[in-house]
Structures are given as structure tokens and as C-alpha cells.
Tab-separated table of C-alpha atoms and ligand atoms in Angstrom:
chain	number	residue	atom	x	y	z
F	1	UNK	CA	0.000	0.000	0.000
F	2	UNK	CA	0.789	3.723	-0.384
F	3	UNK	CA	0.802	4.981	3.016
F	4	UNK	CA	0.316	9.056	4.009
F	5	UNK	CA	1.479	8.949	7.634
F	6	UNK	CA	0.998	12.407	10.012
F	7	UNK	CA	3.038	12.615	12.332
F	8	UNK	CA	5.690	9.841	10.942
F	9	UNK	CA	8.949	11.091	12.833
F	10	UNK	CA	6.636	11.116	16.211
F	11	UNK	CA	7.427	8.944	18.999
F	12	UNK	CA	4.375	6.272	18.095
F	13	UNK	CA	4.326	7.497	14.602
F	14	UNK	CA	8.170	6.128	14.310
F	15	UNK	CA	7.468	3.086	15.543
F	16	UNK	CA	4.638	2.528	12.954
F	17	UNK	CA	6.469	3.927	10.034
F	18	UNK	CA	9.410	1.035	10.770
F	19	UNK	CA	6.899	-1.325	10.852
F	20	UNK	CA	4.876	-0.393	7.644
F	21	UNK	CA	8.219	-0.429	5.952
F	22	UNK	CA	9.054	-3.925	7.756
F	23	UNK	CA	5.917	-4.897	5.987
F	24	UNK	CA	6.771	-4.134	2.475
F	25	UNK	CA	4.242	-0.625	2.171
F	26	UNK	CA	5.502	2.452	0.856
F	27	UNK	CA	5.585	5.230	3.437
F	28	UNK	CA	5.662	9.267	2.941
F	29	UNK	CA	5.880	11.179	6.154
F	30	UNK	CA	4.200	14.625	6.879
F	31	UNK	CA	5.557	15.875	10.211
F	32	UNK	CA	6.427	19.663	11.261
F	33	UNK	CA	8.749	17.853	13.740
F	34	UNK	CA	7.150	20.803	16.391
F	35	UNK	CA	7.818	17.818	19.048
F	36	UNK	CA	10.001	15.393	16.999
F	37	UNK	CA	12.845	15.105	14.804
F	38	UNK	CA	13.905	13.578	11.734
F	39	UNK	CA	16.800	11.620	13.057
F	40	UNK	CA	13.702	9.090	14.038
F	41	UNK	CA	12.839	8.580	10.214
F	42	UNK	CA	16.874	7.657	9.391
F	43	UNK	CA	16.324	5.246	12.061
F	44	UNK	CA	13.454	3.563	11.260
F	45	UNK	CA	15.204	3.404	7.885
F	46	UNK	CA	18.092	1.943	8.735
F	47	UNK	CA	16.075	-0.407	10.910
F	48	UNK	CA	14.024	-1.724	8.619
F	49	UNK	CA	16.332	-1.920	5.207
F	50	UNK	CA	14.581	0.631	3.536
F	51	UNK	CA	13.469	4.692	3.821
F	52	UNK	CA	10.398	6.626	4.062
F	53	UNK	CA	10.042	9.784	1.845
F	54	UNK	CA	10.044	12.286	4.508
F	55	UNK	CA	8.248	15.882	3.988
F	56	UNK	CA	8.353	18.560	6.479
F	57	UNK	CA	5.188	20.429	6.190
F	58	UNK	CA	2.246	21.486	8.472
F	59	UNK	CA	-1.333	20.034	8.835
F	60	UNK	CA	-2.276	24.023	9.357
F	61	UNK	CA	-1.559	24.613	6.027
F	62	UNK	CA	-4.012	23.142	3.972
F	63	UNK	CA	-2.374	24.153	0.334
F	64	UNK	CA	0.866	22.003	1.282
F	65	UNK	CA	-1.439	18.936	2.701
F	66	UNK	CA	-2.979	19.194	-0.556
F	67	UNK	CA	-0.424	19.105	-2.594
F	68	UNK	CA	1.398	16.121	-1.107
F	69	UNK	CA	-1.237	14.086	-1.023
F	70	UNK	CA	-2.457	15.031	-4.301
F	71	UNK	CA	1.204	14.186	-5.694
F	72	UNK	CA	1.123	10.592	-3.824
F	73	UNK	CA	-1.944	8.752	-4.826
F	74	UNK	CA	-2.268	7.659	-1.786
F	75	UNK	CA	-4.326	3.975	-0.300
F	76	UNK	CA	-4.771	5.162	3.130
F	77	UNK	CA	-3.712	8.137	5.319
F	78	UNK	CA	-2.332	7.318	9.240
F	79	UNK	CA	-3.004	10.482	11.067
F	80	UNK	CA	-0.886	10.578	14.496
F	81	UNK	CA	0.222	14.690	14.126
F	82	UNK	CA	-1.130	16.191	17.481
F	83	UNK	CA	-0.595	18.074	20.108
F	84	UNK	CA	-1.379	15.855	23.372
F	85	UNK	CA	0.316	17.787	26.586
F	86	UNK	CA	-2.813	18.479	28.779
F	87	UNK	CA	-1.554	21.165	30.568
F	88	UNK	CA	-0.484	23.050	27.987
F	89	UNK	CA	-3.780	22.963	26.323
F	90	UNK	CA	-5.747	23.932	29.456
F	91	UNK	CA	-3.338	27.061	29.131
F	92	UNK	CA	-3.730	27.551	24.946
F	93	UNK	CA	-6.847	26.155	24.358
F	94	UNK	CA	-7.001	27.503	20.699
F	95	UNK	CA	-3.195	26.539	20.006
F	96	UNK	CA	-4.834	22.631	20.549
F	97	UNK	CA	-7.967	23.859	18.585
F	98	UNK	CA	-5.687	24.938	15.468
F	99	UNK	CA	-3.189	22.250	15.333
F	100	UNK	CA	-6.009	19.162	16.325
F	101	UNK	CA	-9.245	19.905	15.309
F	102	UNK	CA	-8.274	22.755	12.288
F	103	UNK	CA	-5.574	20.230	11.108
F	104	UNK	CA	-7.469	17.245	11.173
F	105	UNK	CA	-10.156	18.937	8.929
F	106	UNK	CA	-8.043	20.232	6.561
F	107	UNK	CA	-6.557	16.772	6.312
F	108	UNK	CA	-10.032	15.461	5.852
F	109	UNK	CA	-11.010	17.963	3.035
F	110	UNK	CA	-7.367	17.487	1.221
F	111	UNK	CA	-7.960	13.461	1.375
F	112	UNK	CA	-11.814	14.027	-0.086
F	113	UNK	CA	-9.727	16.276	-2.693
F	114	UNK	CA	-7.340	13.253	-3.438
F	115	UNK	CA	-9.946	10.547	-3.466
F	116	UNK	CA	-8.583	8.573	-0.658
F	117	UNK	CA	-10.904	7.700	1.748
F	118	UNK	CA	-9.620	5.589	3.990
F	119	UNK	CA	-7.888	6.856	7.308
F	120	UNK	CA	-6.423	5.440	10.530
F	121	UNK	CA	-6.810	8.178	13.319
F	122	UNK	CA	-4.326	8.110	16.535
F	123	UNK	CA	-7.823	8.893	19.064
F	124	UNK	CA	-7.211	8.357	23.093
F	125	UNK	CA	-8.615	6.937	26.266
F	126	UNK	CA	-9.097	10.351	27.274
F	127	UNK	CA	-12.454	10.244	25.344
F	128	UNK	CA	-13.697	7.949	27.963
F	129	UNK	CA	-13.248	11.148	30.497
F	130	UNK	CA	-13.501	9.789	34.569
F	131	UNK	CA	-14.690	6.310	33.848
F	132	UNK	CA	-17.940	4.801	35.151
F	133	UNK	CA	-16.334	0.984	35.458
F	134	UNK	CA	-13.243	-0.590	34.055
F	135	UNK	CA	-12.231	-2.211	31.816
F	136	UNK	CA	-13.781	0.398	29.978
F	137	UNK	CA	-15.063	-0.818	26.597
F	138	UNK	CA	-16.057	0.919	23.281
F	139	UNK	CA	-20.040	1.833	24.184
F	140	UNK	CA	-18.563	4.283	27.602
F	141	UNK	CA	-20.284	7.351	27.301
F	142	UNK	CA	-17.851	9.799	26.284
F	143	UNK	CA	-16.306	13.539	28.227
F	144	UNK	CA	-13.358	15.429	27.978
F	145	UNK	CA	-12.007	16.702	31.169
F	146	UNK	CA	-9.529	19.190	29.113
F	147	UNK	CA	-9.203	21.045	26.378
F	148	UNK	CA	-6.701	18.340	25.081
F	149	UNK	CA	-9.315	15.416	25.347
F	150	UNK	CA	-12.064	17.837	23.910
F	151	UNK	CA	-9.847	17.766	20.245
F	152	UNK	CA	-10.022	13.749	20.171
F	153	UNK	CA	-13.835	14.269	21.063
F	154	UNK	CA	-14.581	16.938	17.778
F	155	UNK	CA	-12.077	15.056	16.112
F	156	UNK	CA	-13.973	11.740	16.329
F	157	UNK	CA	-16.990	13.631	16.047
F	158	UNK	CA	-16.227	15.246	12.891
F	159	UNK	CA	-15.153	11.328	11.213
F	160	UNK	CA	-18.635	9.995	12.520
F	161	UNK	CA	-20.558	12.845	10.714
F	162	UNK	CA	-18.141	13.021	7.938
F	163	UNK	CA	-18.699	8.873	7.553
F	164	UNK	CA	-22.503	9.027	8.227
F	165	UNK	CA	-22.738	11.705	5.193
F	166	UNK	CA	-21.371	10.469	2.585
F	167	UNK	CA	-20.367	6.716	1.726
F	168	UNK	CA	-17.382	5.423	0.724
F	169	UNK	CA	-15.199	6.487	4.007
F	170	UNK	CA	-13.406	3.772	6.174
F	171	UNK	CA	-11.922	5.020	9.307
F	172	UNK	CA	-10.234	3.483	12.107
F	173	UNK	CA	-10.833	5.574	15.625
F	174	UNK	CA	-7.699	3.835	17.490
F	175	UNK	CA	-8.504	4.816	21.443
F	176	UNK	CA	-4.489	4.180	22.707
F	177	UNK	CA	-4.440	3.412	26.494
F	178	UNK	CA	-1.065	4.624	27.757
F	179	UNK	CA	1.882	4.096	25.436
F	180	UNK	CA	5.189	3.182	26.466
F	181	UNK	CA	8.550	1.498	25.936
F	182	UNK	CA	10.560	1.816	22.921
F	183	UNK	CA	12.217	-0.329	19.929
F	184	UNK	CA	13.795	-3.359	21.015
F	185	UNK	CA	17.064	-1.834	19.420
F	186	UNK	CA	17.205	1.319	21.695
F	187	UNK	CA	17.344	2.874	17.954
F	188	UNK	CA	13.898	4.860	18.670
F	189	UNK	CA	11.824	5.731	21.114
F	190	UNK	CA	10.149	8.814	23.280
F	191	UNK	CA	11.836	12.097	23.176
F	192	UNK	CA	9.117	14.296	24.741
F	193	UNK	CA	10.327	18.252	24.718
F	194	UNK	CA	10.674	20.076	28.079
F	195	UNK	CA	9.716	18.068	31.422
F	196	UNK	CA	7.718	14.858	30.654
F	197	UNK	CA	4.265	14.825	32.160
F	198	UNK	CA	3.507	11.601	31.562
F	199	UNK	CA	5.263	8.950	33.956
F	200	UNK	CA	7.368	6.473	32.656
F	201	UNK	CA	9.549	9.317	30.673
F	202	UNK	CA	9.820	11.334	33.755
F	203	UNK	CA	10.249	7.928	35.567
F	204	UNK	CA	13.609	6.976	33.108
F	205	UNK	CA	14.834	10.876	33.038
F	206	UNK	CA	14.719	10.511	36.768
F	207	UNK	CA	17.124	6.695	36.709
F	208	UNK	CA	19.856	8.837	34.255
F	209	UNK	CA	19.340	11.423	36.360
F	210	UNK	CA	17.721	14.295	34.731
F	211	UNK	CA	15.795	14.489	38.032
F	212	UNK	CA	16.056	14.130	41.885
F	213	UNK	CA	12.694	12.342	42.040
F	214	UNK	CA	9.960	11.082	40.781
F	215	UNK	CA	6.823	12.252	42.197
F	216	UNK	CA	3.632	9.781	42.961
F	217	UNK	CA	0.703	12.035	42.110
F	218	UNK	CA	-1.689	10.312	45.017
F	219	UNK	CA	-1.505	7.206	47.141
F	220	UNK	CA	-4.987	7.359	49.029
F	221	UNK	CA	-6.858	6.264	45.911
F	222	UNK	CA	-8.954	2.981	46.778
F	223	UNK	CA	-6.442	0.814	44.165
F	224	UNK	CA	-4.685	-1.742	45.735
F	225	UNK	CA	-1.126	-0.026	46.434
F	226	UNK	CA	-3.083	3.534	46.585
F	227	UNK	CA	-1.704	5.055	43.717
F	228	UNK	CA	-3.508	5.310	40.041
F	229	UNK	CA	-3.507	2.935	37.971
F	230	UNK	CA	-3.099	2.563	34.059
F	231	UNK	CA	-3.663	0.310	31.095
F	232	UNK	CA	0.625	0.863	29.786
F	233	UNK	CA	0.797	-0.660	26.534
F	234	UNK	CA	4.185	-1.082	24.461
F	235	UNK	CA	4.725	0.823	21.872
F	236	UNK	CA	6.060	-1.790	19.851
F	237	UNK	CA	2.264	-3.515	20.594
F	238	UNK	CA	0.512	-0.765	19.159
F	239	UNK	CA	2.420	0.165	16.192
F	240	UNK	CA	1.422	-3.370	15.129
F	241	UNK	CA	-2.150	-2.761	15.702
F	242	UNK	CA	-1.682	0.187	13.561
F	243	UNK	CA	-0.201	-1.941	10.928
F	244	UNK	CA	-3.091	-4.378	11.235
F	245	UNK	CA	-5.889	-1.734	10.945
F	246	UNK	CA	-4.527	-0.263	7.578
F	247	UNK	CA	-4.489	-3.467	5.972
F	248	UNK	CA	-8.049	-4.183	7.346
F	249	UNK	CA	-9.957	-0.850	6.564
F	250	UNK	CA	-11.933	-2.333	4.744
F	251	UNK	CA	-13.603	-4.048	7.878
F	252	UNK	CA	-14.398	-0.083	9.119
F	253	UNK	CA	-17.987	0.495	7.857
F	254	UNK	CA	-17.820	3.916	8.078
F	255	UNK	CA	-16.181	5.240	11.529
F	256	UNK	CA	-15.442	3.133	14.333
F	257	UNK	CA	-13.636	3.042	17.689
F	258	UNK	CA	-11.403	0.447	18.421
F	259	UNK	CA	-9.499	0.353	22.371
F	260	UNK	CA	-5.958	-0.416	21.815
F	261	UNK	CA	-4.827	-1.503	25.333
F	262	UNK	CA	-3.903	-4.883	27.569
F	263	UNK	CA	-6.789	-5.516	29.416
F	264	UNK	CA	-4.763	-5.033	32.504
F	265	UNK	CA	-3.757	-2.458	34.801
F	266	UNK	CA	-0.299	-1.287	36.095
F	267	UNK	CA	0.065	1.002	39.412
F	268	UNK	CA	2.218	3.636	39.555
F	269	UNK	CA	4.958	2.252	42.011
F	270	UNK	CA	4.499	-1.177	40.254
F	271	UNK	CA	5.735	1.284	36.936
F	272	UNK	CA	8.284	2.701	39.322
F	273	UNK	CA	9.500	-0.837	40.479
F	274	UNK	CA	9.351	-2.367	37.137
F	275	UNK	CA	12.022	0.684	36.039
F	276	UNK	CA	14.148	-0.089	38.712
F	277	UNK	CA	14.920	-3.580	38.048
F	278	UNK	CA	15.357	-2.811	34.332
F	279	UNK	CA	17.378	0.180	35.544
F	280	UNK	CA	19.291	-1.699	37.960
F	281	UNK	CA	19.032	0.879	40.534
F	282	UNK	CA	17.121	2.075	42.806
F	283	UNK	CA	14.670	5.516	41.209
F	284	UNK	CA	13.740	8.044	43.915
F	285	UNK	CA	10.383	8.537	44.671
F	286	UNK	CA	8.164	10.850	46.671
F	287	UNK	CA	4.671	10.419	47.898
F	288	UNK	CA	2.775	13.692	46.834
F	289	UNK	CA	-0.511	14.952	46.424
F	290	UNK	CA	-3.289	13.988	43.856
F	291	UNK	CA	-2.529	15.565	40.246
F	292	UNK	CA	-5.899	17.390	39.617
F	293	UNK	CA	-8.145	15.925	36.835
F	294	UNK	CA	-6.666	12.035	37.348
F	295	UNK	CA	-9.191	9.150	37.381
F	296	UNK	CA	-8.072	6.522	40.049
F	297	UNK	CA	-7.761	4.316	37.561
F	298	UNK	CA	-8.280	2.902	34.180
F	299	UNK	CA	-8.205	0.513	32.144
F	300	UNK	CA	-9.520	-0.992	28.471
F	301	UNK	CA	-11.251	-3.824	27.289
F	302	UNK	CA	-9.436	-5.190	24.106
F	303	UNK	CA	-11.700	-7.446	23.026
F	304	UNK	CA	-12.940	-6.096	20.181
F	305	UNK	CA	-9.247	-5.066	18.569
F	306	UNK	CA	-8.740	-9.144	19.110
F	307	UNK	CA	-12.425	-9.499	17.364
F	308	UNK	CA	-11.972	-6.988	14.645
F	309	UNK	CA	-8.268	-6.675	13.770
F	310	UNK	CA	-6.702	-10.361	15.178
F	311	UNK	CA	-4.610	-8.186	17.438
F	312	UNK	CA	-3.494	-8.405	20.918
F	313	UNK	CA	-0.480	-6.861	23.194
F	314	UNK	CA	1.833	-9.026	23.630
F	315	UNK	CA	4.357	-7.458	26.031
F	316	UNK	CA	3.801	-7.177	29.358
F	317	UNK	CA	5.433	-4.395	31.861
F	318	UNK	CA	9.009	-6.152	32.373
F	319	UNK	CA	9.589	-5.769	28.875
F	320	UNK	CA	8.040	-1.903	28.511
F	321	UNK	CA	10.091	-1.070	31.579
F	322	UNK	CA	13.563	-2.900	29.799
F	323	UNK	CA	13.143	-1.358	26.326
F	324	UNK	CA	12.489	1.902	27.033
F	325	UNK	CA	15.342	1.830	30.081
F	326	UNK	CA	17.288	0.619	26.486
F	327	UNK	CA	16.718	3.733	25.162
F	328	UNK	CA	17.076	6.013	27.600
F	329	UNK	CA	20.270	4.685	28.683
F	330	UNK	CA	21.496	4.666	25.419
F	331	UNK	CA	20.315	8.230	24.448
F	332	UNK	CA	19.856	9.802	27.706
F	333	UNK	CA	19.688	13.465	25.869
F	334	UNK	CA	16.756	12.071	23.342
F	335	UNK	CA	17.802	12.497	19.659
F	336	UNK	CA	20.615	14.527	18.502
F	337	UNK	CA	19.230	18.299	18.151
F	338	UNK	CA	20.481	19.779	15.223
N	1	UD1	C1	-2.215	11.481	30.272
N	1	UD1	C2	-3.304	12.445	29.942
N	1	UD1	C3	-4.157	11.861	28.858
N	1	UD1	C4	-3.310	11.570	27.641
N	1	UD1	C5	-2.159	10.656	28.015
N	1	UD1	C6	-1.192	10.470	26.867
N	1	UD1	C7	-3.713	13.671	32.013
N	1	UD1	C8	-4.676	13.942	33.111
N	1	UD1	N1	-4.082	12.749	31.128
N	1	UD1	O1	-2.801	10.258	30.743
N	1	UD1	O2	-5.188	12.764	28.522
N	1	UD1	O3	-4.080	10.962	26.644
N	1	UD1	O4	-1.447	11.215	29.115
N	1	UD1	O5	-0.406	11.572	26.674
N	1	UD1	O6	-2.658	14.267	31.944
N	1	UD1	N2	1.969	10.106	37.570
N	1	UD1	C9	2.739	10.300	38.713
N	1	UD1	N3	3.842	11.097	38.616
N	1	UD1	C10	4.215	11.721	37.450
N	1	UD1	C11	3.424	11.509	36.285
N	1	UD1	C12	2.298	10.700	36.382
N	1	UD1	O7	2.437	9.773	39.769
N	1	UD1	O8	5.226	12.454	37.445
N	1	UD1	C13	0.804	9.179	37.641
N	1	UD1	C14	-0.532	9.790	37.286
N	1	UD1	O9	-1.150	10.353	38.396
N	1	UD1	C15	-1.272	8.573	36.717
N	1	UD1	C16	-0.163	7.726	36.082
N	1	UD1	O10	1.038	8.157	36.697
N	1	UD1	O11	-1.849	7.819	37.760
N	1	UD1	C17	-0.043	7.915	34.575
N	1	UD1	O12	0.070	9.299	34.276
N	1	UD1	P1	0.406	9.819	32.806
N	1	UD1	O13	1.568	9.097	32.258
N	1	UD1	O14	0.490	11.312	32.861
N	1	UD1	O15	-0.847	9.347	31.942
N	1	UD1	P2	-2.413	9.666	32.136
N	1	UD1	O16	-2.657	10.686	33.172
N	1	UD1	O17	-3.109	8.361	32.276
């Protein structure tokens, strides 16, 4: 297939362009590298044999989206170009509304343009909002509790209308759980900008020492250890299931959800323990107070991927925490900055 990835040179997106490649489809990247770079893509290429055609451009500007994919004749777009830092979009609310919502229309309109209907959409388990009962499956009512989750809302909002107007569209609404872990190789993997929000980044910036300590956002929540827990997937896992639901659009009448997740839930000192053994030290931590907006826990039901797509996670923690230790260790800066 002829593949339009968003996003390509992305920490998920990178993992999904080396295995589209792995898989024989030809790849063209679209990625304003805002929160990425394109050492990722020289990876992935030298990973898997062969190269994706790389283009730096911006989902804002619809004329360039246009153009590429006019140019590519594309089988299927991959769309994982987002902005997804929570705080920051509680702060610029209309910076998420531009580069989410704005983008992913313009996307839309340029694809209609091309005559490729057929999309794979990088959606989140923050459309399930505070959930009602875990595991959470497809049917939970949907909320956003920020600005962030509202994009993923409109987003998915604007694919059902889109697909329930006209016919012809197949689109893949993948709800990721929490991604983590990295390319066996240590090659790739998560290079977020500025402090990490998210826990097992800050957790492995913390073991190479980028930080005193990491701090446990609650441990009075009624979970079993007290702290929150999480449905941590590898990242490995879901570039897979990405792989799977591009050769399997056809199955998407119209637009569906799909949960990509284990089924299981991690705590957040089991994360933190898990590090340190793949670490081989000991990571600082710090009991603090609840992190404002957090559900005590959740986690997905991934029956229906299994169902639908014949795809299930297949790594569990020990390996997360080891692979992305890998790469941390082995680029404890991220990628090179030019
Ligand atoms: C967060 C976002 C979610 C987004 C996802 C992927 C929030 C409220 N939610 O999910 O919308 O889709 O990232 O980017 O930000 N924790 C600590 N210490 C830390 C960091 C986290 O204890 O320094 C805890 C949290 O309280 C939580 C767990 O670790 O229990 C996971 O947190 P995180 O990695 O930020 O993911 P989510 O909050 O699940």
C-alpha cells in the first residue's frame, strides 16, 4: 500500500512507520517535527532496510497537505500529528484547537480532494473522560475533562458525521491506552520536549538522572497499592495494531472506535519498580498529592481489537520497563538536536 502517515517522525508514529516499511508498504511522512525530529525517520530506515520519503510540512496549512497528497496517490492516510500535553492545552486552548481539530479537517477535506478515503486516526482513552467501570469498553459514554481530550472528542466527532454523510469512508478511531517502551534496538523511542508529564519518561529521566525524584501524584486512591492505575501498553504492541488496521480498513464500515490496550492495569509504584529492576538501581520517589483531573484508575477492554483486527499486546510491563530503560540509557539526551 501507499501509506500518508501524520506525524511519521513522532514517537508512536516512528514506531509505525518502521513497521509499515518492515511490511513491504511504501511510506511518505508529513511531520512539522514541532515535538520530533527527523533523526527518528533515518532510524526507522536503517532499521528496517529501507526509507520513508520524509516531507516537512504542516497540517495548518491546507495548500501544502494538498499538494502532497495530491502528488502521492495515496491507499490510506495514518493520522498521528497532534498536540497531546494536557496542561499546555488547558493554558492555549485555541493553540490545541488549530493544530487538532483545524488540522485534522483540513486533512479530511485534502484526502476528499485526493480521493482517498480511507484513514487510521491516533484517538485516546481520554475520550472515555472519569470512567464509570473498568475495563472500559467501546459503548462508555464519552467527556473530555480538558481542552486536550475535547480535540479527540470533535475530532472523532467530525469522522462519525463526515462517515454518516457520505459513503465510501473507512476510518479506524484507534482509542491508545497509555503508550510506552521503545524499539527493542534502543534505535527509537520517546523524546518528549521540556519536562515529561507523563510517567514512565519522567520515571527513566529521573534513573539517568535528569531528576532528583519522581513524584507519585496520590496514594490514598482505593487501588490496591493507593496510587492510580493505568492500562501501559508497548509501543512496539501498538504500532502493530496500527499496521493491522490499515491493511483491514476495509472491515471499518464507516467510523469506528477500536481500544488499543492490555486488558490489565499497572500502578504507579508497580511502573516505578518495574524501572528499577530494568534500571538496575534504585529511582527516587516521593509520595505527593493527587494531580488534579486524574481518574483513580483505568483501564480498556481489548476485546474487540482481538475481534476486529486479530490483534493483541503481547508485552507485558518487564519488557516496557527494559526497552524503554534501552533507550534512555542509550540516548539519555533524546535524539541529537540539530
Ligand atoms: C495522560 C493524559 C491523557 C493523555 C495521556 C497520553 C492527564 C490527566 N491525562 O494520561 O489525557 O491521553 O497522558 O499523553 O494528563 N503520575 C505520577 N507522577 C508523574 C506523572 C504521572 O504519579 O510524574 C501518575 C498519574 O497520576 C497517573 C499515572 O502516573 O496515575 C499515569 O500518568 P500519565 O503518564 O500522565 O498518563 P495519564 O494521566 O493516564
Amino acid at each position: 500500500m501507499r501509506l500518508f502517515v501524520t506525524g511519521g517522525a513522532g514517537y508512536i508514529g516512528s514506531h509505525a512507520v518502521l513497521e509499515f516499511l518492515r511490511a513491504g508498504h511504501e511510506v511518505v511522512s508529513f511531520d512539522n517535527y514541532c515535538n520530533s525530529s527527523p533523526e527518528s525517520l533515518r532510524r526507522a530506515a536503517e532499521l528496517a532496510g529501507r526509507k520513508a520519503e520524509a516531507v516537512e510540512g504542516d497540517l495548518r496549512d491546507r495548500a501544502a497537505l494538498m499538494e502532497a497528497l495530491r502528488r502521492g496517490r495515496f491507499d490510506a492516510v495514518v493520522h498521528f500529528a497532534g498536540l497531546k500535553a494536557v496542561g499546555e492545552s488547558v493554558r492555549q486552548p485555541l493553540l490545541y484547537v488549530e493544530n487538532n481539530v483545524v488540522g485534522s479537517a483540513n486533512l479530511l477535506v485534502a484526502m476528499r480532494e485526493a480521493g482517498c478515503r480511507k484513514l487510521v486516526f491516533s484517538s485516546s482513552c481520554t475520550v472515555y473522560g472519569l470512567p464509570l467501570r473498568n475495563p472500559v469498553d467501546e459503548s462508555h459514554p464519552r467527556s473530555a475533562l480538558n481542552p486536550y481530550g475535547r480535540t479527540k472528542l470533535m475530532i472523532e466527532d467530525m469522522c462519525f458525521d463526515l462517515a454518516a454523510a457520505e459513503a465510501g469512508w473507512n476510518i479506524a478511531l484507534l482509542r491508545y491506552f497509555n503508550p510506552v517502551g521503545a524499539h527493542e534496538s534502543g534505535r527509537i523511542g520517546e523524546d518528549p520536549a521540556g519536562i515529561p508529564t507523563n510517567l514512565m519518561p519522567f520515571v527513566m529521566q529521573t534513573a539517568v538522572g535528569r531528576h532528583p525524584h519522581v513524584e507519585v501524584f496520590g496514594s490514598d486512591y482505593a487501588t490496591p497499592d493507593g496510587t492510580g492505575v493505568r492500562d501501559y501498553i508497548h509501543v512496539v504492541d501498538l504500532a502493530r495494531a496500527h499496521l493491522a488496521a490499515v491493511e483491514n480498513l476495509a472491515l471499518f464500515a464507516g467510523a469506528e472506535p477500536v481500544n488499543l490496550g492490555t486488558g490489565r492495569g499497572y500502578s504507579v509504584l508497580e511502573v516505578i519498580r518495574a524501572a528499577s529492576q530494568a534500571a538496575g538501581k534504585d529511582i527516587p520517589y516521593r509520595l505527593a498529592v493527587r494531580r488534579e483531573g486524574d481518574a483513580p484508575e483505568v483501564w480498556g477492554d481489548p476485546a474487540l481489537a482481538l475481534r476486529k483486527l486479530g490483534w493483541k499486546a503481547q508485552r507485558g510491563l518487564a519488557e516496557m520497563a527494559a526497552d524503554h530503560w534501552r533507550w534512555q540509557k542509550q540516548n539519555p539526551g533524546g535524539f541529537p538536536r540539530p
